[in-house]
Amino acid sequence: MRIATFNINGIKARLPRLLEWLDETRPDIACLQEIKTSDETFPVKDIEDAGYGVIWHGQKGFNGVAILARGDQPVEVRRGLEGEPEDEQSRYLEADVKGVRVASIYLPNGNPQPGPKFDYKLRWMKRLRERAAEIWAEEVPAILAGDYNVIPRDVDIYSPKAMADDALMQPESREAYRRLLGDGWTDSILTRHPAGGVWTYWDYQAGAWPRDAGFRIDHLLLSPAAADRLVDAQVDKAFRGREKASDHAPTWVELRDI
DNA sequence: ATGTCGAGTGAAACTCGA
């Protein structure tokens, strides 16, 4: 089974790209982020016509996440994280799909730092870790997939200096991410490509794509039962080079015997 | 050094967020 995560950066503007990606790569499960649409205007019919059941958690203009399942209907477990009832940003959706627990995550960017947006990012990471611990305790094969907006190590960016002051690679951001891994979650791309140099995001600005000036911020974290079945983890880099592409590339894992 | 894009508002060209 192949499970992918893809920050689509606007599902309405990107719908042709999304549909051709589903058609060409046929992921069994796809987690989307930055759908940037209210729940009412989500293109449910186009996705169902492509052969996918889907649930989504939208918001007008910004954020928004979704979970797609090929030939199946995801069963929603949770939308949003606990701990901040006043938080109205749509960044977390969790479902049972095809025998695995899947979360689609759009972690706050946190810029500028320091400041309230960075504080929100760190609080959100703490809330995520608490939810992850609850999932862990269920001992199910689980995948926490999405745009984490964290560059875990210096080898996960083309130039550490270029982003040294950015929220994506502050020590606090990295530490919060490392705590998740310390809890036992497996960073699947890191496991398969330990030396680094694998990017999932290239900025639209400053010719980042033609210069291959990218970094790795889209992650698929696996519970032990899922990590035991890890066969491969890759980035579909070519999709970043297409017309009207998202600034992220689809990133995926292959698990055997599920 | 700089280089972009999507969405909302509101009907062109700004703002915001990334």
PDB file of C-alpha atoms (C1' of nucleotides) in Angstrom:
ATOM      1  CA  MET A   1       0.000   0.000   0.000  1.00  0.00           C
ATOM      2  CA  ARG A   2       1.235   3.466  -0.902  1.00  0.00           C
ATOM      3  CA  ILE A   3       0.397   6.459   1.271  1.00  0.00           C
ATOM      4  CA  ALA A   4       1.230   9.945   0.022  1.00  0.00           C
ATOM      5  CA  THR A   5       1.212  13.451   1.416  1.00  0.00           C
ATOM      6  CA  PHE A   6       0.915  16.493  -0.832  1.00  0.00           C
ATOM      7  CA  ASN A   7       0.658  20.156   0.108  1.00  0.00           C
ATOM      8  CA  ILE A   8      -1.478  21.155  -2.858  1.00  0.00           C
ATOM      9  CA  ASN A   9      -1.425  24.940  -2.214  1.00  0.00           C
ATOM     10  CA  GLY A  10      -5.003  25.691  -3.258  1.00  0.00           C
ATOM     11  CA  ILE A  11      -7.143  22.760  -4.369  1.00  0.00           C
ATOM     12  CA  LYS A  12      -9.281  24.858  -6.713  1.00  0.00           C
ATOM     13  CA  ALA A  13      -6.382  26.420  -8.605  1.00  0.00           C
ATOM     14  CA  ARG A  14      -4.591  23.051  -8.580  1.00  0.00           C
ATOM     15  CA  LEU A  15      -7.456  20.666  -9.371  1.00  0.00           C
ATOM     16  CA  PRO A  16      -6.143  19.548 -12.813  1.00  0.00           C
ATOM     17  CA  ARG A  17      -2.713  18.883 -11.234  1.00  0.00           C
ATOM     18  CA  LEU A  18      -4.293  16.927  -8.392  1.00  0.00           C
ATOM     19  CA  LEU A  19      -6.439  14.782 -10.679  1.00  0.00           C
ATOM     20  CA  GLU A  20      -3.574  13.933 -13.017  1.00  0.00           C
ATOM     21  CA  TRP A  21      -1.364  13.069 -10.046  1.00  0.00           C
ATOM     22  CA  LEU A  22      -4.044  10.699  -8.686  1.00  0.00           C
ATOM     23  CA  ASP A  23      -4.509   9.176 -12.138  1.00  0.00           C
ATOM     24  CA  GLU A  24      -0.786   8.732 -12.842  1.00  0.00           C
ATOM     25  CA  THR A  25       0.420   7.523  -9.449  1.00  0.00           C
ATOM     26  CA  ARG A  26      -2.768   6.017  -7.942  1.00  0.00           C
ATOM     27  CA  PRO A  27      -1.879   6.333  -4.241  1.00  0.00           C
ATOM     28  CA  ASP A  28      -4.020   4.137  -1.988  1.00  0.00           C
ATOM     29  CA  ILE A  29      -4.266   6.953   0.540  1.00  0.00           C
ATOM     30  CA  ALA A  30      -3.483  10.637  -0.022  1.00  0.00           C
ATOM     31  CA  CYS A  31      -3.226  13.345   2.621  1.00  0.00           C
ATOM     32  CA  LEU A  32      -3.618  16.889   1.311  1.00  0.00           C
ATOM     33  CA  GLN A  33      -2.736  20.191   2.961  1.00  0.00           C
ATOM     34  CA  GLU A  34      -3.413  23.847   2.176  1.00  0.00           C
ATOM     35  CA  ILE A  35      -6.620  23.119   0.322  1.00  0.00           C
ATOM     36  CA  LYS A  36      -7.493  26.801   0.959  1.00  0.00           C
ATOM     37  CA  THR A  37     -11.218  26.365   0.558  1.00  0.00           C
ATOM     38  CA  SER A  38     -14.296  26.444   2.758  1.00  0.00           C
ATOM     39  CA  ASP A  39     -16.040  23.121   3.349  1.00  0.00           C
ATOM     40  CA  GLU A  40     -18.929  24.135   1.065  1.00  0.00           C
ATOM     41  CA  THR A  41     -16.755  24.733  -1.994  1.00  0.00           C
ATOM     42  CA  PHE A  42     -14.553  21.618  -1.704  1.00  0.00           C
ATOM     43  CA  PRO A  43     -14.534  19.809  -5.103  1.00  0.00           C
ATOM     44  CA  VAL A  44     -15.891  16.537  -3.732  1.00  0.00           C
ATOM     45  CA  LYS A  45     -17.446  15.389  -6.998  1.00  0.00           C
ATOM     46  CA  ASP A  46     -14.241  15.690  -9.044  1.00  0.00           C
ATOM     47  CA  ILE A  47     -12.391  13.601  -6.464  1.00  0.00           C
ATOM     48  CA  GLU A  48     -15.099  10.965  -6.193  1.00  0.00           C
ATOM     49  CA  ASP A  49     -15.258  10.760  -9.992  1.00  0.00           C
ATOM     50  CA  ALA A  50     -11.526  10.017  -9.890  1.00  0.00           C
ATOM     51  CA  GLY A  51     -12.311   6.956  -7.753  1.00  0.00           C
ATOM     52  CA  TYR A  52     -11.532   8.293  -4.283  1.00  0.00           C
ATOM     53  CA  GLY A  53     -13.561   8.573  -1.138  1.00  0.00           C
ATOM     54  CA  VAL A  54     -12.674  11.742   0.730  1.00  0.00           C
ATOM     55  CA  ILE A  55     -13.110  13.678   3.967  1.00  0.00           C
ATOM     56  CA  TRP A  56     -11.954  17.250   4.422  1.00  0.00           C
ATOM     57  CA  HIS A  57     -11.565  19.983   7.018  1.00  0.00           C
ATOM     58  CA  GLY A  58     -11.589  23.330   5.273  1.00  0.00           C
ATOM     59  CA  GLN A  59     -11.442  27.022   6.023  1.00  0.00           C
ATOM     60  CA  LYS A  60     -12.054  30.041   3.810  1.00  0.00           C
ATOM     61  CA  GLY A  61      -8.873  31.259   2.156  1.00  0.00           C
ATOM     62  CA  PHE A  62      -6.210  29.503   4.216  1.00  0.00           C
ATOM     63  CA  ASN A  63      -5.017  26.191   5.610  1.00  0.00           C
ATOM     64  CA  GLY A  64      -7.312  23.163   5.251  1.00  0.00           C
ATOM     65  CA  VAL A  65      -6.558  19.416   5.106  1.00  0.00           C
ATOM     66  CA  ALA A  66      -8.109  16.343   3.484  1.00  0.00           C
ATOM     67  CA  ILE A  67      -7.752  12.541   3.395  1.00  0.00           C
ATOM     68  CA  LEU A  68      -8.435  10.562   0.213  1.00  0.00           C
ATOM     69  CA  ALA A  69      -8.802   6.779  -0.128  1.00  0.00           C
ATOM     70  CA  ARG A  70      -8.826   4.934  -3.443  1.00  0.00           C
ATOM     71  CA  GLY A  71     -12.035   2.976  -3.782  1.00  0.00           C
ATOM     72  CA  ASP A  72     -12.814   3.429  -0.111  1.00  0.00           C
ATOM     73  CA  GLN A  73     -14.301   5.902   2.353  1.00  0.00           C
ATOM     74  CA  PRO A  74     -12.090   7.224   5.173  1.00  0.00           C
ATOM     75  CA  VAL A  75     -13.808   6.963   8.551  1.00  0.00           C
ATOM     76  CA  GLU A  76     -13.180  10.172  10.439  1.00  0.00           C
ATOM     77  CA  VAL A  77     -11.692   9.811  13.917  1.00  0.00           C
ATOM     78  CA  ARG A  78     -10.900  13.429  14.774  1.00  0.00           C
ATOM     79  CA  ARG A  79     -10.773  16.940  13.309  1.00  0.00           C
ATOM     80  CA  GLY A  80      -8.594  19.485  15.048  1.00  0.00           C
ATOM     81  CA  LEU A  81      -6.314  18.996  18.052  1.00  0.00           C
ATOM     82  CA  GLU A  82      -7.407  19.357  21.642  1.00  0.00           C
ATOM     83  CA  GLY A  83      -5.954  21.828  24.098  1.00  0.00           C
ATOM     84  CA  GLU A  84      -6.918  25.180  22.543  1.00  0.00           C
ATOM     85  CA  PRO A  85     -10.688  25.413  22.073  1.00  0.00           C
ATOM     86  CA  GLU A  86     -10.397  28.919  20.583  1.00  0.00           C
ATOM     87  CA  ASP A  87      -8.117  27.651  17.779  1.00  0.00           C
ATOM     88  CA  GLU A  88     -10.130  27.880  14.549  1.00  0.00           C
ATOM     89  CA  GLN A  89      -7.376  27.037  12.081  1.00  0.00           C
ATOM     90  CA  SER A  90      -8.068  23.890  10.050  1.00  0.00           C
ATOM     91  CA  ARG A  91      -4.823  21.970  10.302  1.00  0.00           C
ATOM     92  CA  TYR A  92      -5.547  18.447  11.534  1.00  0.00           C
ATOM     93  CA  LEU A  93      -7.717  15.592  10.317  1.00  0.00           C
ATOM     94  CA  GLU A  94      -7.504  11.939  11.366  1.00  0.00           C
ATOM     95  CA  ALA A  95      -9.204   8.856   9.981  1.00  0.00           C
ATOM     96  CA  ASP A  96      -9.206   5.071   9.862  1.00  0.00           C
ATOM     97  CA  VAL A  97      -8.559   3.984   6.289  1.00  0.00           C
ATOM     98  CA  LYS A  98      -7.849   0.534   4.849  1.00  0.00           C
ATOM     99  CA  GLY A  99      -6.702  -0.814   8.202  1.00  0.00           C
ATOM    100  CA  VAL A 100      -4.379   2.047   9.119  1.00  0.00           C
ATOM    101  CA  ARG A 101      -4.786   5.181  11.209  1.00  0.00           C
ATOM    102  CA  VAL A 102      -3.912   8.247   9.137  1.00  0.00           C
ATOM    103  CA  ALA A 103      -3.510  11.893  10.108  1.00  0.00           C
ATOM    104  CA  SER A 104      -3.241  14.750   7.616  1.00  0.00           C
ATOM    105  CA  ILE A 105      -1.218  17.532   9.240  1.00  0.00           C
ATOM    106  CA  TYR A 106      -0.599  21.146   8.269  1.00  0.00           C
ATOM    107  CA  LEU A 107       1.683  22.384  11.004  1.00  0.00           C
ATOM    108  CA  PRO A 108       1.869  26.177  11.484  1.00  0.00           C
ATOM    109  CA  ASN A 109       4.658  27.945   9.591  1.00  0.00           C
ATOM    110  CA  GLY A 110       5.580  30.078  12.621  1.00  0.00           C
ATOM    111  CA  ASN A 111       7.140  33.058  10.857  1.00  0.00           C
ATOM    112  CA  PRO A 112       8.073  35.651  11.809  1.00  0.00           C
ATOM    113  CA  GLN A 113      10.045  34.456  14.796  1.00  0.00           C
ATOM    114  CA  PRO A 114      10.169  35.323  17.564  1.00  0.00           C
ATOM    115  CA  GLY A 115       6.541  36.339  17.958  1.00  0.00           C
ATOM    116  CA  PRO A 116       2.995  35.101  18.523  1.00  0.00           C
ATOM    117  CA  LYS A 117       2.969  32.989  15.345  1.00  0.00           C
ATOM    118  CA  PHE A 118       6.086  31.146  16.468  1.00  0.00           C
ATOM    119  CA  ASP A 119       4.600  30.632  19.932  1.00  0.00           C
ATOM    120  CA  TYR A 120       1.479  29.203  18.292  1.00  0.00           C
ATOM    121  CA  LYS A 121       3.627  26.835  16.229  1.00  0.00           C
ATOM    122  CA  LEU A 122       5.396  25.478  19.318  1.00  0.00           C
ATOM    123  CA  ARG A 123       2.136  25.108  21.248  1.00  0.00           C
ATOM    124  CA  TRP A 124       0.619  23.308  18.265  1.00  0.00           C
ATOM    125  CA  MET A 125       3.563  20.892  18.151  1.00  0.00           C
ATOM    126  CA  LYS A 126       3.030  20.121  21.831  1.00  0.00           C
ATOM    127  CA  ARG A 127      -0.656  19.441  21.160  1.00  0.00           C
ATOM    128  CA  LEU A 128       0.278  17.209  18.228  1.00  0.00           C
ATOM    129  CA  ARG A 129       2.694  15.241  20.380  1.00  0.00           C
ATOM    130  CA  GLU A 130      -0.034  14.663  22.948  1.00  0.00           C
ATOM    131  CA  ARG A 131      -2.411  13.338  20.293  1.00  0.00           C
ATOM    132  CA  ALA A 132       0.379  11.203  18.808  1.00  0.00           C
ATOM    133  CA  ALA A 133       0.884   9.591  22.226  1.00  0.00           C
ATOM    134  CA  GLU A 134      -2.805   8.669  22.360  1.00  0.00           C
ATOM    135  CA  ILE A 135      -2.601   7.064  18.922  1.00  0.00           C
ATOM    136  CA  TRP A 136       0.584   5.285  19.953  1.00  0.00           C
ATOM    137  CA  ALA A 137      -1.227   3.755  22.921  1.00  0.00           C
ATOM    138  CA  GLU A 138      -3.766   2.206  20.562  1.00  0.00           C
ATOM    139  CA  GLU A 139      -0.955   0.120  19.009  1.00  0.00           C
ATOM    140  CA  VAL A 140      -2.419   0.387  15.511  1.00  0.00           C
ATOM    141  CA  PRO A 141      -0.418   0.854  12.303  1.00  0.00           C
ATOM    142  CA  ALA A 142      -0.435   4.648  12.097  1.00  0.00           C
ATOM    143  CA  ILE A 143       0.932   7.358   9.799  1.00  0.00           C
ATOM    144  CA  LEU A 144       1.200  11.016  10.731  1.00  0.00           C
ATOM    145  CA  ALA A 145       1.637  12.638   7.317  1.00  0.00           C
ATOM    146  CA  GLY A 146       1.814  16.212   6.224  1.00  0.00           C
ATOM    147  CA  ASP A 147       3.562  19.539   5.923  1.00  0.00           C
ATOM    148  CA  TYR A 148       5.353  19.858   9.271  1.00  0.00           C
ATOM    149  CA  ASN A 149       7.040  23.155   8.385  1.00  0.00           C
ATOM    150  CA  VAL A 150      10.166  21.846  10.124  1.00  0.00           C
ATOM    151  CA  ILE A 151      13.548  21.277   8.463  1.00  0.00           C
ATOM    152  CA  PRO A 152      14.843  18.556  10.788  1.00  0.00           C
ATOM    153  CA  ARG A 153      18.613  18.777  10.132  1.00  0.00           C
ATOM    154  CA  ASP A 154      21.103  20.991   8.299  1.00  0.00           C
ATOM    155  CA  VAL A 155      21.450  18.307   5.592  1.00  0.00           C
ATOM    156  CA  ASP A 156      17.724  18.682   4.898  1.00  0.00           C
ATOM    157  CA  ILE A 157      18.187  22.091   3.248  1.00  0.00           C
ATOM    158  CA  TYR A 158      20.251  23.353   0.309  1.00  0.00           C
ATOM    159  CA  SER A 159      21.831  26.027   2.509  1.00  0.00           C
ATOM    160  CA  PRO A 160      21.387  26.178   6.287  1.00  0.00           C
ATOM    161  CA  LYS A 161      22.692  29.747   6.266  1.00  0.00           C
ATOM    162  CA  ALA A 162      19.997  30.955   3.880  1.00  0.00           C
ATOM    163  CA  MET A 163      17.226  30.075   6.349  1.00  0.00           C
ATOM    164  CA  ALA A 164      19.106  30.409   9.627  1.00  0.00           C
ATOM    165  CA  ASP A 165      16.612  32.900  11.099  1.00  0.00           C
ATOM    166  CA  ASP A 166      13.529  31.133   9.761  1.00  0.00           C
ATOM    167  CA  ALA A 167      10.980  29.485  12.041  1.00  0.00           C
ATOM    168  CA  LEU A 168      11.310  26.256  10.017  1.00  0.00           C
ATOM    169  CA  MET A 169      14.778  25.509  11.355  1.00  0.00           C
ATOM    170  CA  GLN A 170      14.949  27.141  14.791  1.00  0.00           C
ATOM    171  CA  PRO A 171      16.326  24.906  17.554  1.00  0.00           C
ATOM    172  CA  GLU A 172      12.927  24.952  19.298  1.00  0.00           C
ATOM    173  CA  SER A 173      11.158  23.733  16.129  1.00  0.00           C
ATOM    174  CA  ARG A 174      13.720  20.988  15.584  1.00  0.00           C
ATOM    175  CA  GLU A 175      13.612  19.967  19.217  1.00  0.00           C
ATOM    176  CA  ALA A 176       9.830  19.600  19.163  1.00  0.00           C
ATOM    177  CA  TYR A 177      10.103  17.470  16.023  1.00  0.00           C
ATOM    178  CA  ARG A 178      12.900  15.396  17.553  1.00  0.00           C
ATOM    179  CA  ARG A 179      10.721  14.737  20.594  1.00  0.00           C
ATOM    180  CA  LEU A 180       8.183  13.040  18.327  1.00  0.00           C
ATOM    181  CA  LEU A 181      10.919  10.833  16.917  1.00  0.00           C
ATOM    182  CA  GLY A 182      12.163  10.248  20.450  1.00  0.00           C
ATOM    183  CA  ASP A 183       8.721   8.941  21.347  1.00  0.00           C
ATOM    184  CA  GLY A 184       9.370   6.210  18.781  1.00  0.00           C
ATOM    185  CA  TRP A 185       7.855   7.550  15.564  1.00  0.00           C
ATOM    186  CA  THR A 186       9.886   6.773  12.446  1.00  0.00           C
ATOM    187  CA  ASP A 187      10.673   9.546   9.956  1.00  0.00           C
ATOM    188  CA  SER A 188      10.327   7.424   6.818  1.00  0.00           C
ATOM    189  CA  ILE A 189      12.244   9.614   4.342  1.00  0.00           C
ATOM    190  CA  LEU A 190      15.051  10.046   6.860  1.00  0.00           C
ATOM    191  CA  THR A 191      15.206   6.279   7.405  1.00  0.00           C
ATOM    192  CA  ARG A 192      15.452   5.560   3.694  1.00  0.00           C
ATOM    193  CA  HIS A 193      17.726   8.531   2.856  1.00  0.00           C
ATOM    194  CA  PRO A 194      19.799   9.131   6.016  1.00  0.00           C
ATOM    195  CA  ALA A 195      22.444  11.276   4.308  1.00  0.00           C
ATOM    196  CA  GLY A 196      19.919  14.006   3.466  1.00  0.00           C
ATOM    197  CA  GLY A 197      19.831  16.034   0.277  1.00  0.00           C
ATOM    198  CA  VAL A 198      16.193  15.119  -0.352  1.00  0.00           C
ATOM    199  CA  TRP A 199      13.841  18.088  -0.824  1.00  0.00           C
ATOM    200  CA  THR A 200      10.049  18.223  -0.755  1.00  0.00           C
ATOM    201  CA  TYR A 201       9.587  21.995  -1.167  1.00  0.00           C
ATOM    202  CA  TRP A 202      11.000  24.666  -3.469  1.00  0.00           C
ATOM    203  CA  ASP A 203       9.948  28.290  -3.043  1.00  0.00           C
ATOM    204  CA  TYR A 204       8.254  30.044  -5.954  1.00  0.00           C
ATOM    205  CA  GLN A 205      10.603  32.974  -5.409  1.00  0.00           C
ATOM    206  CA  ALA A 206      14.204  33.608  -6.342  1.00  0.00           C
ATOM    207  CA  GLY A 207      14.397  30.807  -8.908  1.00  0.00           C
ATOM    208  CA  ALA A 208      14.478  28.206  -6.168  1.00  0.00           C
ATOM    209  CA  TRP A 209      13.216  25.378  -8.401  1.00  0.00           C
ATOM    210  CA  PRO A 210      15.690  25.819 -11.322  1.00  0.00           C
ATOM    211  CA  ARG A 211      18.507  26.196  -8.760  1.00  0.00           C
ATOM    212  CA  ASP A 212      17.233  23.127  -6.851  1.00  0.00           C
ATOM    213  CA  ALA A 213      17.280  25.290  -3.730  1.00  0.00           C
ATOM    214  CA  GLY A 214      14.833  23.253  -1.697  1.00  0.00           C
ATOM    215  CA  PHE A 215      14.351  21.693   1.666  1.00  0.00           C
ATOM    216  CA  ARG A 216      12.564  18.817   3.356  1.00  0.00           C
ATOM    217  CA  ILE A 217       9.497  19.763   5.398  1.00  0.00           C
ATOM    218  CA  ASP A 218       6.883  17.188   4.321  1.00  0.00           C
ATOM    219  CA  HIS A 219       7.173  14.149   6.571  1.00  0.00           C
ATOM    220  CA  LEU A 220       5.500  10.762   7.042  1.00  0.00           C
ATOM    221  CA  LEU A 221       5.942   9.494  10.606  1.00  0.00           C
ATOM    222  CA  LEU A 222       5.261   5.822  11.179  1.00  0.00           C
ATOM    223  CA  SER A 223       4.190   3.928  14.289  1.00  0.00           C
ATOM    224  CA  PRO A 224       6.144   0.699  14.972  1.00  0.00           C
ATOM    225  CA  ALA A 225       3.505  -1.509  13.331  1.00  0.00           C
ATOM    226  CA  ALA A 226       3.740   0.645  10.188  1.00  0.00           C
ATOM    227  CA  ALA A 227       7.529   1.107  10.329  1.00  0.00           C
ATOM    228  CA  ASP A 228       7.983  -2.689  10.377  1.00  0.00           C
ATOM    229  CA  ARG A 229       6.319  -2.761   6.967  1.00  0.00           C
ATOM    230  CA  LEU A 230       8.262   0.138   5.377  1.00  0.00           C
ATOM    231  CA  VAL A 231       9.515  -0.864   1.925  1.00  0.00           C
ATOM    232  CA  ASP A 232      10.238   2.503   0.327  1.00  0.00           C
ATOM    233  CA  ALA A 233       9.901   6.259   0.817  1.00  0.00           C
ATOM    234  CA  GLN A 234      10.327   8.770  -1.999  1.00  0.00           C
ATOM    235  CA  VAL A 235       9.548  12.243  -3.297  1.00  0.00           C
ATOM    236  CA  ASP A 236       7.838  12.575  -6.690  1.00  0.00           C
ATOM    237  CA  LYS A 237      10.046  15.515  -7.556  1.00  0.00           C
ATOM    238  CA  ALA A 238       8.990  15.797 -11.219  1.00  0.00           C
ATOM    239  CA  PHE A 239       5.543  17.086 -10.261  1.00  0.00           C
ATOM    240  CA  ARG A 240       7.160  20.252  -8.913  1.00  0.00           C
ATOM    241  CA  GLY A 241       8.359  21.043 -12.436  1.00  0.00           C
ATOM    242  CA  ARG A 242       4.968  20.989 -14.139  1.00  0.00           C
ATOM    243  CA  GLU A 243       2.910  23.957 -15.285  1.00  0.00           C
ATOM    244  CA  LYS A 244       1.012  25.616 -12.440  1.00  0.00           C
ATOM    245  CA  ALA A 245       2.700  23.290  -9.936  1.00  0.00           C
ATOM    246  CA  SER A 246       2.382  23.475  -6.169  1.00  0.00           C
ATOM    247  CA  ASP A 247       5.529  24.632  -4.386  1.00  0.00           C
ATOM    248  CA  HIS A 248       5.610  21.195  -2.696  1.00  0.00           C
ATOM    249  CA  ALA A 249       6.194  17.806  -4.328  1.00  0.00           C
ATOM    250  CA  PRO A 250       4.158  14.703  -3.415  1.00  0.00           C
ATOM    251  CA  THR A 251       5.991  12.523  -0.883  1.00  0.00           C
ATOM    252  CA  TRP A 252       5.076   8.905  -0.146  1.00  0.00           C
ATOM    253  CA  VAL A 253       5.772   5.622   1.608  1.00  0.00           C
ATOM    254  CA  GLU A 254       5.201   2.074   0.451  1.00  0.00           C
ATOM    255  CA  LEU A 255       4.142  -0.414   3.148  1.00  0.00           C
ATOM    256  CA  ARG A 256       3.972  -4.159   2.546  1.00  0.00           C
ATOM    257  CA  ASP A 257       1.244  -6.564   3.660  1.00  0.00           C
ATOM    258  CA  ILE A 258      -1.391  -3.970   4.488  1.00  0.00           C
TER     259      ILE A 258
ATOM    260  C1'  DA B   1      20.165  41.856  -3.943  1.00  0.00           C
ATOM    261  C1'  DT B   2      16.129  40.242  -6.534  1.00  0.00           C
ATOM    262  C1'  DG B   3      13.162  37.000  -8.702  1.00  0.00           C
ATOM    263  C1'  DT B   4       6.137  34.109  -6.822  1.00  0.00           C
ATOM    264  C1'  DC B   5       1.790  32.489  -6.120  1.00  0.00           C
ATOM    265  C1'  DG B   6      -3.284  31.723  -4.335  1.00  0.00           C
ATOM    266  C1'  DA B   7      -7.199  33.680  -2.285  1.00  0.00           C
ATOM    267  C1'  DG B   8     -10.293  37.473  -0.763  1.00  0.00           C
ATOM    268  C1'  DT B   9     -12.418  41.709  -1.815  1.00  0.00           C
ATOM    269  C1'  DG B  10     -14.934  43.518  -5.310  1.00  0.00           C
ATOM    270  C1'  DA B  11     -14.589  44.628 -10.002  1.00  0.00           C
ATOM    271  C1'  DA B  12      -8.486  46.861 -10.591  1.00  0.00           C
ATOM    272  C1'  DA B  13      -5.314  46.378  -7.693  1.00  0.00           C
ATOM    273  C1'  DC B  14      -4.588  46.032  -3.322  1.00  0.00           C
ATOM    274  C1'  DT B  15      -3.712  42.797   1.221  1.00  0.00           C
ATOM    275  C1'  DC B  16      -2.344  38.690   3.560  1.00  0.00           C
ATOM    276  C1'  DG B  17       0.052  34.354   4.184  1.00  0.00           C
ATOM    277  C1'  DA B  18       3.554  31.473   2.835  1.00  0.00           C
TER     278       DA B  18
END
